[in-house]
Coordinates of C-alpha atoms and ligand atoms in Angstrom, one line a residue:
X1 CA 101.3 -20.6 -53.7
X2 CA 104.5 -22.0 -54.4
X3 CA 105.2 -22.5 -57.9
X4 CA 107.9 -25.0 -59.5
X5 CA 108.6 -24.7 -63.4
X6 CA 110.7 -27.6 -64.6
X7 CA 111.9 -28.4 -68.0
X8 CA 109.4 -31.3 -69.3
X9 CA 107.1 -34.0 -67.8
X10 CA 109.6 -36.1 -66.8
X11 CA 111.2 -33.4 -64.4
X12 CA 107.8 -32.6 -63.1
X13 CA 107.2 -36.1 -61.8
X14 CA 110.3 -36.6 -59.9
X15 CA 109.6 -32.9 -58.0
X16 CA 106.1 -33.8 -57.5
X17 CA 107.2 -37.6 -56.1
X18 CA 110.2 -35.7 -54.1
X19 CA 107.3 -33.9 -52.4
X20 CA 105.3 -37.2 -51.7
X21 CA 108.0 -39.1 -50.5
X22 CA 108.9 -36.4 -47.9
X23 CA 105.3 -36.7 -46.6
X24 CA 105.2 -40.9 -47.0
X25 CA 109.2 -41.4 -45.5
X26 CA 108.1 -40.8 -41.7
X27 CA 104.2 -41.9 -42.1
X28 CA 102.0 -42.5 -40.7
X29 CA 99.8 -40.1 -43.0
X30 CA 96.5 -39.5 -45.2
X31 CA 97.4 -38.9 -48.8
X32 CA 94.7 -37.4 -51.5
X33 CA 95.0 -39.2 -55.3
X34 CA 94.2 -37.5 -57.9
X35 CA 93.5 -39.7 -61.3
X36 CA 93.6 -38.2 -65.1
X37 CA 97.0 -39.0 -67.1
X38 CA 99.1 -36.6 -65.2
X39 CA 99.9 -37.9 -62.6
X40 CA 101.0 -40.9 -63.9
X41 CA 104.2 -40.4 -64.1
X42 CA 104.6 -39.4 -60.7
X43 CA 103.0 -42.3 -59.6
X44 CA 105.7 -44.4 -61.6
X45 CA 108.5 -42.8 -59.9
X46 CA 106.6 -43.5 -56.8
X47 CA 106.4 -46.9 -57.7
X48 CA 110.1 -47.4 -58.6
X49 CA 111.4 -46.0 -55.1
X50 CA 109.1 -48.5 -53.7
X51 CA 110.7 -51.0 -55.6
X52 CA 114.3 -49.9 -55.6
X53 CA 114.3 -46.9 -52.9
X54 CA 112.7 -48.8 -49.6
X55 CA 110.0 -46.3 -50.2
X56 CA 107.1 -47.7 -48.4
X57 CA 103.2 -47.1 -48.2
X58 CA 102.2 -49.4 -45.7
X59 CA 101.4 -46.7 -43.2
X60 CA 99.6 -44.7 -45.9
X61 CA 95.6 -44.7 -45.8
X62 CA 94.5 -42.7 -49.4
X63 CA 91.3 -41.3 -50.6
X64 CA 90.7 -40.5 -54.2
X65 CA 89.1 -36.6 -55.6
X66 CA 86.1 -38.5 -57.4
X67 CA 84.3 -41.0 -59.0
X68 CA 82.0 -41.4 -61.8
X69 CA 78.6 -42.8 -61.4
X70 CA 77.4 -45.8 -62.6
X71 CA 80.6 -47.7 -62.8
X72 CA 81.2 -50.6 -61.1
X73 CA 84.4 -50.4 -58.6
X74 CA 85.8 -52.8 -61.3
X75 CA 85.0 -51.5 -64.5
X76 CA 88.2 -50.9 -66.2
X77 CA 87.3 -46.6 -66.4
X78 CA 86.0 -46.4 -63.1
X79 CA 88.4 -44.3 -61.2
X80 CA 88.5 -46.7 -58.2
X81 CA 90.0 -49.5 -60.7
X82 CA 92.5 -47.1 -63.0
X83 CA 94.1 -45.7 -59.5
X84 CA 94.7 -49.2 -58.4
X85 CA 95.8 -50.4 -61.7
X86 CA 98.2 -47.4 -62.2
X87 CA 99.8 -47.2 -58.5
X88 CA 98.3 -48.6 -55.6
X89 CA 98.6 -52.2 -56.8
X90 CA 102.3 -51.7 -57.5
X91 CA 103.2 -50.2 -54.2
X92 CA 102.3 -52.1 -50.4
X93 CA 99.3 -49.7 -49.3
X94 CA 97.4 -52.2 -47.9
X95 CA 93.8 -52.8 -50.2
X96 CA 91.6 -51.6 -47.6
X97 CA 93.0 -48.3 -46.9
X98 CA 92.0 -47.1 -50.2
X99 CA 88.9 -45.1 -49.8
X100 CA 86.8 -43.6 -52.9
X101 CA 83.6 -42.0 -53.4
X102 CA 81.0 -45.2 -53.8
X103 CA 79.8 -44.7 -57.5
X104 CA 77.3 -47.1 -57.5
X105 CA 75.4 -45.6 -54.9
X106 CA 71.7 -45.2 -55.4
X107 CA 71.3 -41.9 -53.2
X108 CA 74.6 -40.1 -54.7
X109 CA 73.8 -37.1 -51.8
X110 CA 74.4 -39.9 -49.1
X111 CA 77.3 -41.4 -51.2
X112 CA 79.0 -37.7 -50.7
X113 CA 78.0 -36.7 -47.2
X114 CA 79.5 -40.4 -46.1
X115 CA 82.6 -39.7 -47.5
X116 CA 83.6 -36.5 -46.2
X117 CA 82.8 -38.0 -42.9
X118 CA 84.7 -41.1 -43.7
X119 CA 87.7 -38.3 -44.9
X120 CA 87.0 -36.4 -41.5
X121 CA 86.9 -39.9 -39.2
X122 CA 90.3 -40.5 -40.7
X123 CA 91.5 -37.2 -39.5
X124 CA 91.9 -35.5 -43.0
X125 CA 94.4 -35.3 -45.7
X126 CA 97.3 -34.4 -45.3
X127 CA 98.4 -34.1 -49.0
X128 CA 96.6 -33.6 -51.8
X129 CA 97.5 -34.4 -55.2
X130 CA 95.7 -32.6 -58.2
X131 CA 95.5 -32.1 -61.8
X132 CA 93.8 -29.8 -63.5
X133 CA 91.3 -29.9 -66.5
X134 CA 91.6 -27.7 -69.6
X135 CA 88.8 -25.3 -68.2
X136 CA 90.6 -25.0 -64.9
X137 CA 88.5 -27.9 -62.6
X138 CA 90.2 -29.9 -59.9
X139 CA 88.5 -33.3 -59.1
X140 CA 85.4 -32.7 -60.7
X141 CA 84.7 -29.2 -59.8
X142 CA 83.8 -27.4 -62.9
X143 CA 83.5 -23.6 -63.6
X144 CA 81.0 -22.1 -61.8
X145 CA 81.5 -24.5 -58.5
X146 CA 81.2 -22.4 -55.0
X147 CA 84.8 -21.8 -53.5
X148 CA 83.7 -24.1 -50.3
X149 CA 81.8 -26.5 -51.1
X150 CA 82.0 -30.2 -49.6
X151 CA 81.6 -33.5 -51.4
X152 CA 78.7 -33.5 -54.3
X153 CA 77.0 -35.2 -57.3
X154 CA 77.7 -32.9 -60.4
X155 CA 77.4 -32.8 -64.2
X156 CA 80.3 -32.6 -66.2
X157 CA 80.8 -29.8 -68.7
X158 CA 80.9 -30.3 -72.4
X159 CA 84.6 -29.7 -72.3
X160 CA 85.1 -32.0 -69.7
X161 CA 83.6 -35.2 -71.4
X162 CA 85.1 -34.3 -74.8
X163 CA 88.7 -34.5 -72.9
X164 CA 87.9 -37.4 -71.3
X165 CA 86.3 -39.5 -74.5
X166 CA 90.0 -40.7 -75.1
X167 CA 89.7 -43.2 -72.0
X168 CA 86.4 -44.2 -73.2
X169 CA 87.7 -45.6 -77.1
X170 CA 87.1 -41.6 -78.5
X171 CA 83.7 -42.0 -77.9
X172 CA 82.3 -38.8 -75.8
X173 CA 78.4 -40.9 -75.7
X174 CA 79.9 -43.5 -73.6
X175 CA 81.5 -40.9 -71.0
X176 CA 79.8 -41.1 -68.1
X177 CA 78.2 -37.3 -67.4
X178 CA 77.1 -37.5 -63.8
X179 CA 80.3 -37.6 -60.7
X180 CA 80.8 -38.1 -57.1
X181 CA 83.4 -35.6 -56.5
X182 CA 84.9 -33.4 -53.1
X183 CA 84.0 -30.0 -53.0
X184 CA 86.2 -27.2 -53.2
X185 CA 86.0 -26.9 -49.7
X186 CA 86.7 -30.6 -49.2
X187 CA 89.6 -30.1 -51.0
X188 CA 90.6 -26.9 -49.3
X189 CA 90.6 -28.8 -46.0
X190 CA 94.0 -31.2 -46.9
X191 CA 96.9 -30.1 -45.2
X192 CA 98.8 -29.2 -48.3
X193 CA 97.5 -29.4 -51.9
X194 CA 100.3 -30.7 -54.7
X195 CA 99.3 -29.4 -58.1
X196 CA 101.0 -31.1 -61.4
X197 CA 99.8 -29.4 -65.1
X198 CA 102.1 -30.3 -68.0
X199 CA 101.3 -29.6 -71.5
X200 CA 100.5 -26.9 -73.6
X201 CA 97.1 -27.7 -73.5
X202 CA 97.2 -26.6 -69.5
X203 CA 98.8 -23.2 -70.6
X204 CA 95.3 -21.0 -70.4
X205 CA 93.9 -23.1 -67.1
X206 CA 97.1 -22.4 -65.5
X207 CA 97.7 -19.0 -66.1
X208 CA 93.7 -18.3 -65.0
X209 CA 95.0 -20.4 -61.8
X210 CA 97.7 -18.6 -61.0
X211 CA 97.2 -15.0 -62.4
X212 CA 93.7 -14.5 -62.1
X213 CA 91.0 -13.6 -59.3
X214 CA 90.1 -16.6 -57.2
X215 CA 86.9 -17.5 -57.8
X216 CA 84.8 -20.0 -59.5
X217 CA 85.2 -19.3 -62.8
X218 CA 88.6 -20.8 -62.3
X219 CA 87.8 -23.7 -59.4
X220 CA 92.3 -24.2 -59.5
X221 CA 92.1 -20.8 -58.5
X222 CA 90.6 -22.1 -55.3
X223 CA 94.8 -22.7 -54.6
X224 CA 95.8 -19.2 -53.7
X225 CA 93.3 -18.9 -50.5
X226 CA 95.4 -22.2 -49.3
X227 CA 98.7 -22.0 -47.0
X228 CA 100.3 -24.5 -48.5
X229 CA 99.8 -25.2 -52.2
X230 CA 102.8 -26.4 -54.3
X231 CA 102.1 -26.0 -58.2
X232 CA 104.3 -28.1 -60.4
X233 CA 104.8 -27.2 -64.0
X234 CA 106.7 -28.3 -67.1
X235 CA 107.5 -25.3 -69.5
X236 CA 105.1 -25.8 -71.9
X237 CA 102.4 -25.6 -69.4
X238 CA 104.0 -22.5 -67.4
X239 CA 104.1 -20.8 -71.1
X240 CA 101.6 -18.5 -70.6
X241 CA 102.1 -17.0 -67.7
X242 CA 103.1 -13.3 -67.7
X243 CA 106.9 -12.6 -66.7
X244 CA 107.7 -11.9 -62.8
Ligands
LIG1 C1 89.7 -35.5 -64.9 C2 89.9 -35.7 -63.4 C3 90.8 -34.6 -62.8 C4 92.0 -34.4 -63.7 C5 91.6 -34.0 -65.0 C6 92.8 -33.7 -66.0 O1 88.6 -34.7 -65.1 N1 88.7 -35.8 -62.6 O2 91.1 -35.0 -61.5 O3 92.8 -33.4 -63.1 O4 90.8 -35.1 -65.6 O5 93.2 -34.9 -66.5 P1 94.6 -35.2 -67.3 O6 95.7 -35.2 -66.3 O7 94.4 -36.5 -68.0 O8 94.7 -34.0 -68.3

C-alpha cells in the first residue's frame, strides 16, 4: 500500500485527481466513484481541468460503490443523483455510461448479482476511488463484512447512519438503513483502488487500515491484500499513525 500524507484537504484532492487524470488522459477506461463528502473536492479539481485543462471523460464508462434502497434514481440523497450533481454532470461522461446499483429494485439479491455482471461485462474497474467511514467501511461494507465478498444488500451500522443523518436534515430516522453495495471482493477486483480520508475524525479508521491485521473488523484493511492501493491523507487524518 502506497501511502501519501499531504498537508490539508486541499492538497489531498489535487494528488488524488493527479492520479485520476493519469488513468482518464489516454482512456479509454472503467473508473469506480465513490460518494460521501470526501471526495468532493477531488471531483472539483476534476471538474476544473475539464473545464480549463482539456481534461476529458468522454471515453470514461463509471460505476458507483453503492446505493441506498428505496430512493428513487432522482431523489436529491440517492447516491445516483448526488454523484451526478457533484461531478458527472459538470464533466462530458456521456449520461449513459454511468452505471449504479438499481435501488429501487424489488429483489435487492438480483439488483446485486446484475451489477457485478454488468461491472464484469464492462471488463472491470480499472480505478477505484474510496472513502472511508469512521468505523473503517468502504462502500457500504461494515465491520464484520467477509474479506471477498461480491455485490450485497446490507444493513447499516448504528455509526454509520448517525454520520450520515447530516445529508438527511440531522435527522438519523429518515436515513435510509438497508444498501446495495459491492462486496469487498468486488471491490478487490478494480485494477487499482485510490483511497482519500481527511479529517481528524478518520484518524482511528485509518490507523486500523493501515496498522492493523487485515480483516473484517477493519473492511479498509481489505487494502493491504491489493497490489495496487494508493491511500491519500491530509495530516490530521494520518495523526494517528505510529512513526516509521
Ligand atoms: C458513506 C459512503 C462511503 C463513504 C463514507 C464516508 O458511508 N457509502 O463510500 O466513504 O460515507 O463519507 P465521508 O467522506 O462523507 O466521510
Amino acid at each position: 500500500m502506497d501511502v501519501v500524507i499531504t498537508p490539508d484537504p486541499a492538497s489531498a484532492a489535487v494528488a488524488a485527481a493527479d492520479i485520476v487524470e493519469e488513468y482518464v488522459r489516454p482512456g479509454p477506461m472503467t473508473l469506480g466513484l465513490a460518494t460521501g463528502s470526501t471526495p468532493v473536492a477531488t471531483y472539483r479539481e476534476l471538474i476544473r481541468r475539464h473545464r480549463e485543462a482539456a481534461l476529458s471523460f468522454a471515453r470514461v464508462r463509471a460505476f458507483l460503490l453503492d446505493e441506498y434502497l428505496g430512493l428513487t434514481p432522482d431523489d436529491e440523497e440517492s447516491y445516483h443523483r448526488t454523484i451526478r450533481r457533484e461531478f458527472t454532470e459538470s464533466i462530458d461522461i456521456p449520461d449513459d455510461e454511468v452505471f449504479g446499483p438499481d435501488g429501487t429494485s424489488s429483489d435487492p439479491d438480483r439488483a446485486a448479482r446484475l451489477y457485478d455482471e454488468a461491472i464484469r461485462s464492462a471488463g472491470g474497474v480499472d480505478l477505484q476511488l474510496l472513502g472511508i467511514g469512521s468505523n473503517g467501511h468502504i462502500g457500504f461494507n461494515e465491520p464484520g463484512t467477509p474479506l471477498d465478498g461480491r455485490t450485497h444488500s446490507a444493513t447499516l451500522h448504528r455509526q454509520t447512519v448517525s454520520d450520515n443523518a447530516r445529508f438527511f436534515g440531522g435527522s438519523t430516522s429518515a436515513v435510509p438503513v438497508h444498501v446495495l453495495t459491492q462486496g469487498l471482493g468486488t471491490i478487490r477486483d478494480a485494477r487499482a483502488l485510490l483511497l482519500i480520508a481527511t479529517g481528524e475524525a478518520k484518524a482511528e479508521a485509518v490507523a486500523a487500515m493501515i496498522e492493523g491485521p487485515a480483516d473484517p473488523s477493519c473492511p479498509a484493511s481489505v487494502l493491504q491484500l491489493h497490489a495496487h492501493a494508493t491511500v491519500i491523507l491530509d495530516e490530521a487524518a494520518a495523526s494517528r499513525l505510529g512513526p516509521h
